CSV table of C-alpha atoms in Angstrom, one decimal:
chain,number,residue,atom,x,y,z
A,1,MET,CA,17.0,-12.6,4.7
A,2,SER,CA,15.7,-16.1,4.2
A,3,PRO,CA,14.2,-17.7,7.4
A,4,ASN,CA,16.7,-20.5,7.0
A,5,ALA,CA,19.8,-18.2,6.4
A,6,PRO,CA,22.3,-18.7,9.2
A,7,GLN,CA,23.0,-15.5,11.1
A,8,ALA,CA,26.5,-15.0,12.5
A,9,ILE,CA,26.6,-13.6,16.0
A,10,PRO,CA,29.4,-11.3,17.0
A,11,PRO,CA,32.0,-13.1,19.2
A,12,GLY,CA,31.3,-12.4,22.9
A,13,HIS,CA,27.7,-11.4,22.4
A,14,VAL,CA,26.2,-11.1,25.8
A,15,PRO,CA,22.6,-10.1,26.6
A,16,VAL,CA,21.9,-7.2,28.9
A,17,LEU,CA,21.8,-7.8,32.7
A,18,VAL,CA,22.4,-11.5,32.1
A,19,ASP,CA,23.9,-12.1,35.6
A,20,GLU,CA,21.2,-10.3,37.3
A,21,VAL,CA,18.6,-12.2,35.4
A,22,VAL,CA,20.1,-15.6,36.2
A,23,ALA,CA,20.2,-14.6,39.9
A,24,ALA,CA,16.6,-13.3,39.8
A,25,LEU,CA,15.4,-16.7,38.5
A,26,ARG,CA,17.0,-18.5,41.4
A,27,LEU,CA,17.7,-21.4,39.1
A,28,VAL,CA,18.0,-24.9,40.7
A,29,PRO,CA,19.8,-27.5,38.5
A,30,GLY,CA,17.4,-29.6,36.4
A,31,GLU,CA,14.6,-27.1,36.4
A,32,THR,CA,12.5,-26.2,33.2
A,33,LEU,CA,12.7,-22.5,32.1
A,34,VAL,CA,11.3,-20.4,29.3
A,35,ASP,CA,13.2,-17.8,27.4
A,36,GLY,CA,10.3,-16.0,25.8
A,37,THR,CA,12.4,-13.8,23.5
A,38,PHE,CA,15.1,-16.2,22.3
A,39,GLY,CA,16.7,-13.8,19.8
A,40,ALA,CA,20.4,-14.7,19.7
A,41,GLY,CA,20.1,-17.2,22.5
A,42,GLY,CA,22.2,-15.3,25.1
A,43,TYR,CA,19.8,-15.9,28.1
A,44,THR,CA,19.3,-19.4,27.0
A,45,ARG,CA,23.0,-20.1,27.0
A,46,ALA,CA,23.4,-18.6,30.4
A,47,LEU,CA,20.4,-20.6,31.8
A,48,LEU,CA,21.7,-23.9,30.5
A,49,GLY,CA,25.2,-23.0,31.7
A,50,ALA,CA,23.7,-22.5,35.2
A,51,GLY,CA,22.3,-26.0,35.2
A,52,ALA,CA,18.8,-25.7,33.6
A,53,GLY,CA,17.5,-29.1,32.7
A,54,ARG,CA,15.5,-27.8,29.9
A,55,VAL,CA,14.9,-24.4,28.2
A,56,ILE,CA,11.9,-23.7,25.9
A,57,GLY,CA,12.8,-20.8,23.6
A,58,PHE,CA,10.0,-18.7,22.0
A,59,ASP,CA,10.5,-16.2,19.2
A,60,ARG,CA,8.2,-14.8,16.6
A,61,ASP,CA,11.1,-14.1,14.2
A,62,PRO,CA,11.6,-17.1,11.9
A,63,ASP,CA,15.3,-16.3,11.6
A,64,ALA,CA,15.8,-16.5,15.3
A,65,ILE,CA,14.3,-19.9,15.4
A,66,ALA,CA,16.1,-21.3,12.2
A,67,ASN,CA,19.4,-20.1,13.6
A,68,GLY,CA,18.8,-21.3,17.2
A,69,PRO,CA,20.3,-24.8,16.8
A,70,ASN,CA,23.6,-23.2,15.5
A,71,LEU,CA,23.6,-20.5,18.2
A,72,VAL,CA,22.8,-22.9,21.0
A,73,PRO,CA,23.7,-26.4,20.0
A,74,ASP,CA,22.2,-28.2,23.1
A,75,ALA,CA,19.8,-31.1,23.2
A,76,HIS,CA,18.2,-29.5,26.3
A,77,LEU,CA,16.8,-26.6,24.2
A,78,THR,CA,13.3,-26.7,22.6
A,79,LEU,CA,12.6,-23.9,20.1
A,80,ILE,CA,9.1,-22.7,19.2
A,81,GLU,CA,8.4,-20.1,16.5
A,82,GLU,CA,5.5,-18.2,18.2
A,83,ARG,CA,4.8,-15.0,20.2
A,84,PHE,CA,5.5,-15.3,23.8
A,85,SER,CA,2.0,-14.3,24.5
A,86,GLN,CA,0.9,-17.8,23.4
A,87,MET,CA,3.4,-19.7,25.7
A,88,ASP,CA,0.9,-21.0,28.2
A,89,ARG,CA,-1.2,-22.6,25.5
A,90,LEU,CA,1.7,-24.0,23.7
A,91,LEU,CA,3.5,-25.4,26.7
A,92,GLU,CA,0.3,-27.1,27.9
A,93,GLU,CA,-0.3,-28.6,24.5
A,94,ARG,CA,3.3,-30.1,24.7
A,95,GLY,CA,3.0,-31.3,28.2
A,96,LEU,CA,5.7,-28.9,29.4
A,97,SER,CA,3.7,-26.7,31.9
A,98,PRO,CA,3.9,-25.5,34.6
A,99,VAL,CA,7.5,-24.3,34.4
A,100,ASP,CA,9.9,-23.1,36.9
A,101,GLY,CA,11.0,-19.7,35.6
A,102,ILE,CA,10.4,-17.4,32.7
A,103,VAL,CA,12.6,-14.5,31.3
A,104,LEU,CA,11.3,-12.0,28.8
A,105,ASP,CA,13.6,-9.5,27.1
A,106,ILE,CA,11.3,-6.9,25.6
A,107,GLY,CA,11.7,-5.0,22.4
A,108,VAL,CA,13.9,-5.4,19.3
A,109,SER,CA,16.9,-7.8,19.5
A,110,SER,CA,20.5,-7.0,18.8
A,111,MET,CA,20.3,-9.3,15.9
A,112,GLN,CA,17.5,-7.4,14.3
A,113,LEU,CA,19.0,-4.0,15.0
A,114,ASP,CA,22.4,-5.1,13.4
A,115,GLN,CA,20.8,-6.4,10.2
A,116,ALA,CA,20.3,-3.4,7.8
A,117,GLU,CA,17.9,-5.4,5.7
A,118,ARG,CA,15.5,-5.8,8.6
A,119,GLY,CA,15.0,-2.0,8.6
A,120,PHE,CA,14.8,-1.5,12.4
A,121,ALA,CA,17.6,1.0,12.8
A,122,PHE,CA,19.0,4.0,10.8
A,123,GLY,CA,22.8,3.4,11.6
A,124,GLN,CA,22.9,1.5,8.3
A,125,ASP,CA,20.6,2.2,5.4
A,126,GLY,CA,18.1,-0.5,4.6
A,127,PRO,CA,14.5,-1.0,3.5
A,128,LEU,CA,11.8,0.3,5.7
A,129,ASP,CA,10.5,-3.0,7.1
A,130,MET,CA,10.6,-3.4,11.0
A,131,ARG,CA,8.4,-6.5,11.1
A,132,MET,CA,9.6,-8.9,13.8
A,133,SER,CA,7.6,-11.9,12.3
A,134,GLN,CA,8.6,-10.9,8.7
A,135,ALA,CA,4.8,-10.9,7.8
A,136,GLY,CA,2.2,-8.3,7.6
A,137,LEU,CA,2.3,-4.6,7.0
A,138,THR,CA,5.8,-3.0,6.5
A,139,ALA,CA,6.9,0.3,7.9
A,140,ALA,CA,7.1,1.7,4.3
A,141,GLU,CA,3.4,0.6,3.6
A,142,PHE,CA,2.2,2.1,6.8
A,143,LEU,CA,4.0,5.4,6.3
A,144,ASN,CA,3.0,5.7,2.7
A,145,GLU,CA,-0.7,4.8,3.2
A,146,ALA,CA,-1.8,6.1,6.7
A,147,ASP,CA,-3.0,9.6,6.9
A,148,GLU,CA,-1.2,12.4,8.7
A,149,ALA,CA,-3.3,12.2,11.8
A,150,GLU,CA,-2.7,8.5,12.2
A,151,ILE,CA,1.0,8.8,11.7
A,152,ALA,CA,1.1,11.6,14.3
A,153,ARG,CA,-0.8,9.5,16.8
A,154,VAL,CA,1.4,6.7,16.6
A,155,ILE,CA,4.6,8.8,17.0
A,156,LYS,CA,3.1,10.7,19.9
A,157,GLU,CA,1.7,7.6,21.7
A,158,TYR,CA,4.5,5.1,21.2
A,159,GLY,CA,7.5,7.4,20.7
A,160,GLU,CA,6.4,10.1,23.2
A,161,GLU,CA,7.6,12.7,20.6
A,162,PRO,CA,6.4,16.1,21.6
A,163,ARG,CA,6.5,17.4,17.9
A,164,ALA,CA,4.8,14.4,16.5
A,165,ARG,CA,2.4,16.6,14.3
A,166,SER,CA,5.5,18.3,12.7
A,167,VAL,CA,7.2,14.9,12.1
A,168,ALA,CA,4.0,13.4,10.6
A,169,ARG,CA,3.5,16.4,8.3
A,170,ALA,CA,7.1,16.1,7.0
A,171,ILE,CA,6.6,12.3,6.4
A,172,VAL,CA,3.5,12.9,4.3
A,173,ALA,CA,5.2,15.7,2.3
A,174,ALA,CA,8.1,13.4,1.5
A,175,ARG,CA,6.2,10.3,0.4
A,176,PRO,CA,6.9,7.7,-0.9
A,177,LEU,CA,9.5,6.6,1.6
A,178,THR,CA,11.2,3.3,1.1
A,179,ARG,CA,14.5,3.4,3.0
A,180,THR,CA,15.5,4.0,6.7
A,181,ALA,CA,18.0,6.6,5.7
A,182,GLU,CA,15.3,8.6,3.9
A,183,LEU,CA,13.0,8.4,7.0
A,184,ALA,CA,15.7,9.4,9.4
A,185,ALA,CA,16.7,12.4,7.2
A,186,VAL,CA,13.1,13.6,7.1
A,187,VAL,CA,12.7,13.3,10.8
A,188,ARG,CA,15.9,15.1,11.5
A,189,LYS,CA,15.0,18.0,9.3
A,190,ALA,CA,11.6,18.3,10.8
A,191,LEU,CA,13.0,18.4,14.3
A,192,ARG,CA,16.0,20.7,13.3
A,193,HIS,CA,18.6,18.2,14.2
A,194,HIS,CA,22.2,19.5,14.3
A,195,PRO,CA,25.6,18.1,15.1
A,196,GLY,CA,26.3,18.0,18.8
A,197,MET,CA,22.7,17.1,19.9
A,198,LYS,CA,22.8,14.7,22.8
A,199,SER,CA,20.6,12.0,20.8
A,200,ASP,CA,19.4,11.5,17.4
A,201,PRO,CA,15.7,12.7,17.3
A,202,ALA,CA,14.8,10.0,14.7
A,203,THR,CA,15.2,7.5,17.5
A,204,ARG,CA,11.7,8.2,19.0
A,205,THR,CA,10.0,8.0,15.6
A,206,PHE,CA,11.7,4.7,14.6
A,207,GLN,CA,10.7,3.3,18.1
A,208,ALA,CA,7.1,4.4,17.6
A,209,ILE,CA,6.6,2.8,14.2
A,210,ARG,CA,8.2,-0.4,15.3
A,211,ILE,CA,6.0,-0.8,18.4
A,212,HIS,CA,2.8,0.0,16.3
A,213,LEU,CA,3.6,-2.4,13.5
A,214,ASN,CA,4.5,-5.3,15.9
A,215,ALA,CA,1.8,-4.4,18.5
A,216,GLU,CA,4.5,-4.7,21.2
A,217,LEU,CA,2.7,-3.2,24.1
A,218,ASP,CA,-0.4,-5.5,23.5
A,219,GLU,CA,2.0,-8.4,23.3
A,220,LEU,CA,3.7,-7.5,26.5
A,221,GLU,CA,0.4,-7.3,28.3
A,222,ALA,CA,-0.7,-10.6,27.0
A,223,GLY,CA,2.7,-12.1,27.6
A,224,LEU,CA,2.8,-11.1,31.3
A,225,ARG,CA,-0.6,-12.8,31.8
A,226,ALA,CA,0.5,-16.0,29.8
A,227,ALA,CA,3.5,-16.1,32.2
A,228,GLU,CA,1.3,-15.9,35.2
A,229,ARG,CA,-0.7,-19.0,33.9
A,230,ALA,CA,2.5,-20.9,33.0
A,231,LEU,CA,4.5,-20.6,36.1
A,232,ARG,CA,4.2,-23.0,39.0
A,233,PRO,CA,3.8,-21.8,42.5
A,234,GLY,CA,7.3,-20.7,43.6
A,235,GLY,CA,8.2,-20.1,39.9
A,236,ARG,CA,10.1,-16.9,39.1
A,237,LEU,CA,9.5,-14.2,36.4
A,238,ALA,CA,12.2,-11.8,35.2
A,239,VAL,CA,11.4,-9.1,32.6
A,240,VAL,CA,14.0,-6.7,31.0
A,241,THR,CA,12.6,-3.6,29.4
A,242,PHE,CA,14.2,-0.7,27.5
A,243,HIS,CA,11.9,2.3,27.7
A,244,SER,CA,9.4,3.8,30.0
A,245,LEU,CA,6.3,2.5,28.1
A,246,GLU,CA,7.3,-1.1,28.6
A,247,ASP,CA,8.6,-0.6,32.1
A,248,ARG,CA,5.4,1.0,33.3
A,249,ILE,CA,3.3,-2.0,32.1
A,250,VAL,CA,5.6,-4.5,33.9
A,251,LYS,CA,5.7,-2.3,37.0
A,252,ARG,CA,2.0,-2.1,37.1
A,253,PHE,CA,1.5,-5.8,36.5
A,254,MET,CA,3.8,-6.8,39.4
A,255,LYS,CA,2.4,-4.2,41.8
A,256,GLU,CA,-1.3,-5.1,41.0
A,257,ARG,CA,-0.7,-8.9,41.0
A,258,SER,CA,1.2,-8.7,44.4
A,259,GLY,CA,-1.7,-6.7,45.9
A,260,ASP,CA,0.2,-3.5,46.2
A,261,LEU,CA,-2.8,-1.3,45.2
A,262,PRO,CA,-3.7,2.2,46.2
A,263,ALA,CA,-5.7,2.5,49.4
A,264,GLY,CA,-8.4,4.7,47.9
A,265,SER,CA,-10.0,7.7,49.3
A,266,ARG,CA,-11.1,7.9,53.1
A,267,HIS,CA,-14.3,9.5,51.9
A,268,ARG,CA,-15.4,6.3,49.9
A,269,PRO,CA,-16.5,3.0,51.4
A,270,LEU,CA,-13.9,0.2,51.2
A,271,ALA,CA,-14.0,-1.7,48.0
A,272,ALA,CA,-14.6,-5.4,48.0
A,273,ALA,CA,-11.4,-7.5,48.1
A,274,GLY,CA,-10.0,-8.4,44.7
A,275,PRO,CA,-8.3,-11.7,43.6
A,276,ALA,CA,-5.7,-13.2,45.9
A,277,PRO,CA,-2.1,-12.1,44.9
A,278,SER,CA,-0.7,-14.3,42.2
A,279,PHE,CA,2.9,-12.9,42.7
A,280,ASN,CA,5.0,-11.9,45.8
A,281,GLU,CA,8.6,-11.1,46.5
A,282,VAL,CA,8.6,-8.3,43.9
A,283,ALA,CA,12.1,-7.2,43.7
A,284,LYS,CA,13.4,-3.5,43.4
A,285,PRO,CA,14.2,-2.8,39.8
A,286,LEU,CA,17.8,-3.2,38.6
A,287,SER,CA,19.9,-1.2,36.0
A,288,ALA,CA,23.0,-2.0,34.3
A,289,SER,CA,26.3,-1.4,36.2
A,290,ASP,CA,28.9,1.1,35.0
A,291,ALA,CA,31.0,-1.8,34.0
A,292,GLU,CA,28.3,-3.3,31.7
A,293,LEU,CA,27.5,0.2,30.3
A,294,ALA,CA,31.2,0.5,29.3
A,295,ARG,CA,31.0,-2.8,27.6
A,296,ASN,CA,27.5,-2.4,26.0
A,297,PRO,CA,26.0,1.1,25.6
A,298,ARG,CA,22.7,-0.5,24.6
A,299,ALA,CA,22.2,-1.4,28.2
A,300,ARG,CA,21.8,2.3,29.2
A,301,SER,CA,18.1,2.2,29.5
A,302,ALA,CA,17.6,-1.5,30.5
A,303,ARG,CA,15.7,-2.3,33.6
A,304,LEU,CA,15.0,-5.6,35.2
A,305,ARG,CA,12.0,-6.4,37.4
A,306,SER,CA,11.3,-9.7,38.9
A,307,ALA,CA,8.7,-11.6,41.1
A,308,VAL,CA,7.8,-15.0,42.4
A,309,ARG,CA,4.6,-16.8,41.6
A,310,THR,CA,2.2,-17.7,44.5
A,311,ALA,CA,-0.1,-20.6,44.7
A,312,ALA,CA,-3.1,-18.4,44.0
A,313,PRO,CA,-5.0,-18.9,40.7
A,314,ALA,CA,-4.0,-16.7,37.8
A,315,TRP,CA,-6.2,-13.5,37.5
A,316,ASP,CA,-8.7,-13.5,34.6
A,317,GLN,CA,-8.4,-11.3,31.6
A,318,PRO,CA,-8.8,-7.8,32.9
A,319,PRO,CA,-11.0,-4.9,31.6
A,320,PRO,CA,-9.1,-1.9,30.2
A,321,VAL,CA,-8.4,1.0,32.6
A,322,SER,CA,-5.8,3.8,32.4
A,323,LEU,CA,-2.4,3.3,34.2
A,324,ARG,CA,-2.9,6.8,35.4
A,325,SER,CA,-6.3,6.2,36.8
A,326,PRO,CA,-6.9,5.2,40.5
A,327,VAL,CA,-7.1,1.4,40.7
A,328,SER,CA,-9.9,-0.3,42.6
A,329,PRO,CA,-9.1,-3.7,44.0
A,330,ARG,CA,-12.5,-4.9,42.7
A,331,SER,CA,-11.1,-6.3,39.7
A,332,PRO,CA,-7.9,-6.7,37.6
A,333,THR,CA,-6.9,-4.0,35.4
A,334,SER,CA,-5.4,-3.3,32.0
A,335,LEU,CA,-1.7,-2.5,32.2
A,336,ARG,CA,-1.4,0.0,29.2
A,337,SER,CA,-0.1,3.4,29.6
A,338,ALA,CA,-2.5,6.1,28.7
A,339,VAL,CA,-0.5,8.8,26.8
A,340,SER,CA,-3.8,10.6,26.2
A,341,PRO,CA,-2.9,11.5,22.6
A,342,LYS,CA,-4.6,14.5,21.1
A,343,PHE,CA,-5.1,12.7,17.8
A,344,PRO,CA,-8.1,10.7,16.7
A,345,ARG,CA,-7.6,6.9,16.8
A,346,LYS,CA,-8.0,5.4,13.5
A,347,THR,CA,-7.6,1.8,12.1
A,348,SER,CA,-5.5,2.5,9.0
A,349,GLY,CA,-2.2,0.8,8.9
A,350,GLY,CA,-3.2,-2.4,10.9
A,351,ARG,CA,-0.7,-4.5,13.0
A,352,ALA,CA,1.6,-7.2,12.0
């Protein structure tokens, strides 16, 4: 699709957990908020409807930005085509920081899923693309060029697929692959899919390839740190995730930044105090209600986490450490989940 082609949004399109997100942001009329994943503009419409004085919408997808003025025709909306991990820099350059609240809706948008030509889903056949920014390596190029070990690593690490080696072997044997339906059929055959199975086994492989191509977990980590820098003291952060890899990163970020760290062993000396907590009032995670699930089955795995910014300085860029490892309060940590893949990490394929 051309970046300038208008995209029709289904009537009544409502984002997941929208009422809960608006409540978590504790919006005061006239405030400035950021919708870091603009998509179809659902959260932005809700924020403006609740009295926001200004909403800055970010999206790396050029279609979302091009369609934004049609989706949300409001003079109080500012749209920026960029990854949300860059929000603090771009807000500062435009004289818009600090802001009062930020919402992030992680993962692929309904618009992207529903457009067969974008190649994110297998409900409708389309080209194997999966690029959120519509630039860089496509899914077809990755699958047809990467070696079997690299494909297996990606599917294991980002799709948590227990039979990743079998799927990767089947993909290599079936190359070249160019269509979503082709890939889905290969995965189903490799995993012995049959009618009546609770879920389609191709889902995990599609998720894994999409996350890899778009560097989504790296973007989420960087985006959380950018939000930390962009929020004013008392500003609110709300993050909606859709699978355990994302939720684990957000959970760890909020626990760490609020000072909720493991006490450590009684056999070791106390570690030096770390940075002052940059967030507090970390709320319990919220899931979709039964009523929302009845309206929108895609909300099934959604989870909302929120917190409030303190007056403490933002933490510095953290050194990498496994989410599963004990955390010392001496320094900030990386938020990445360590799946501990059994496959060698290689660089073939790249990231969009």
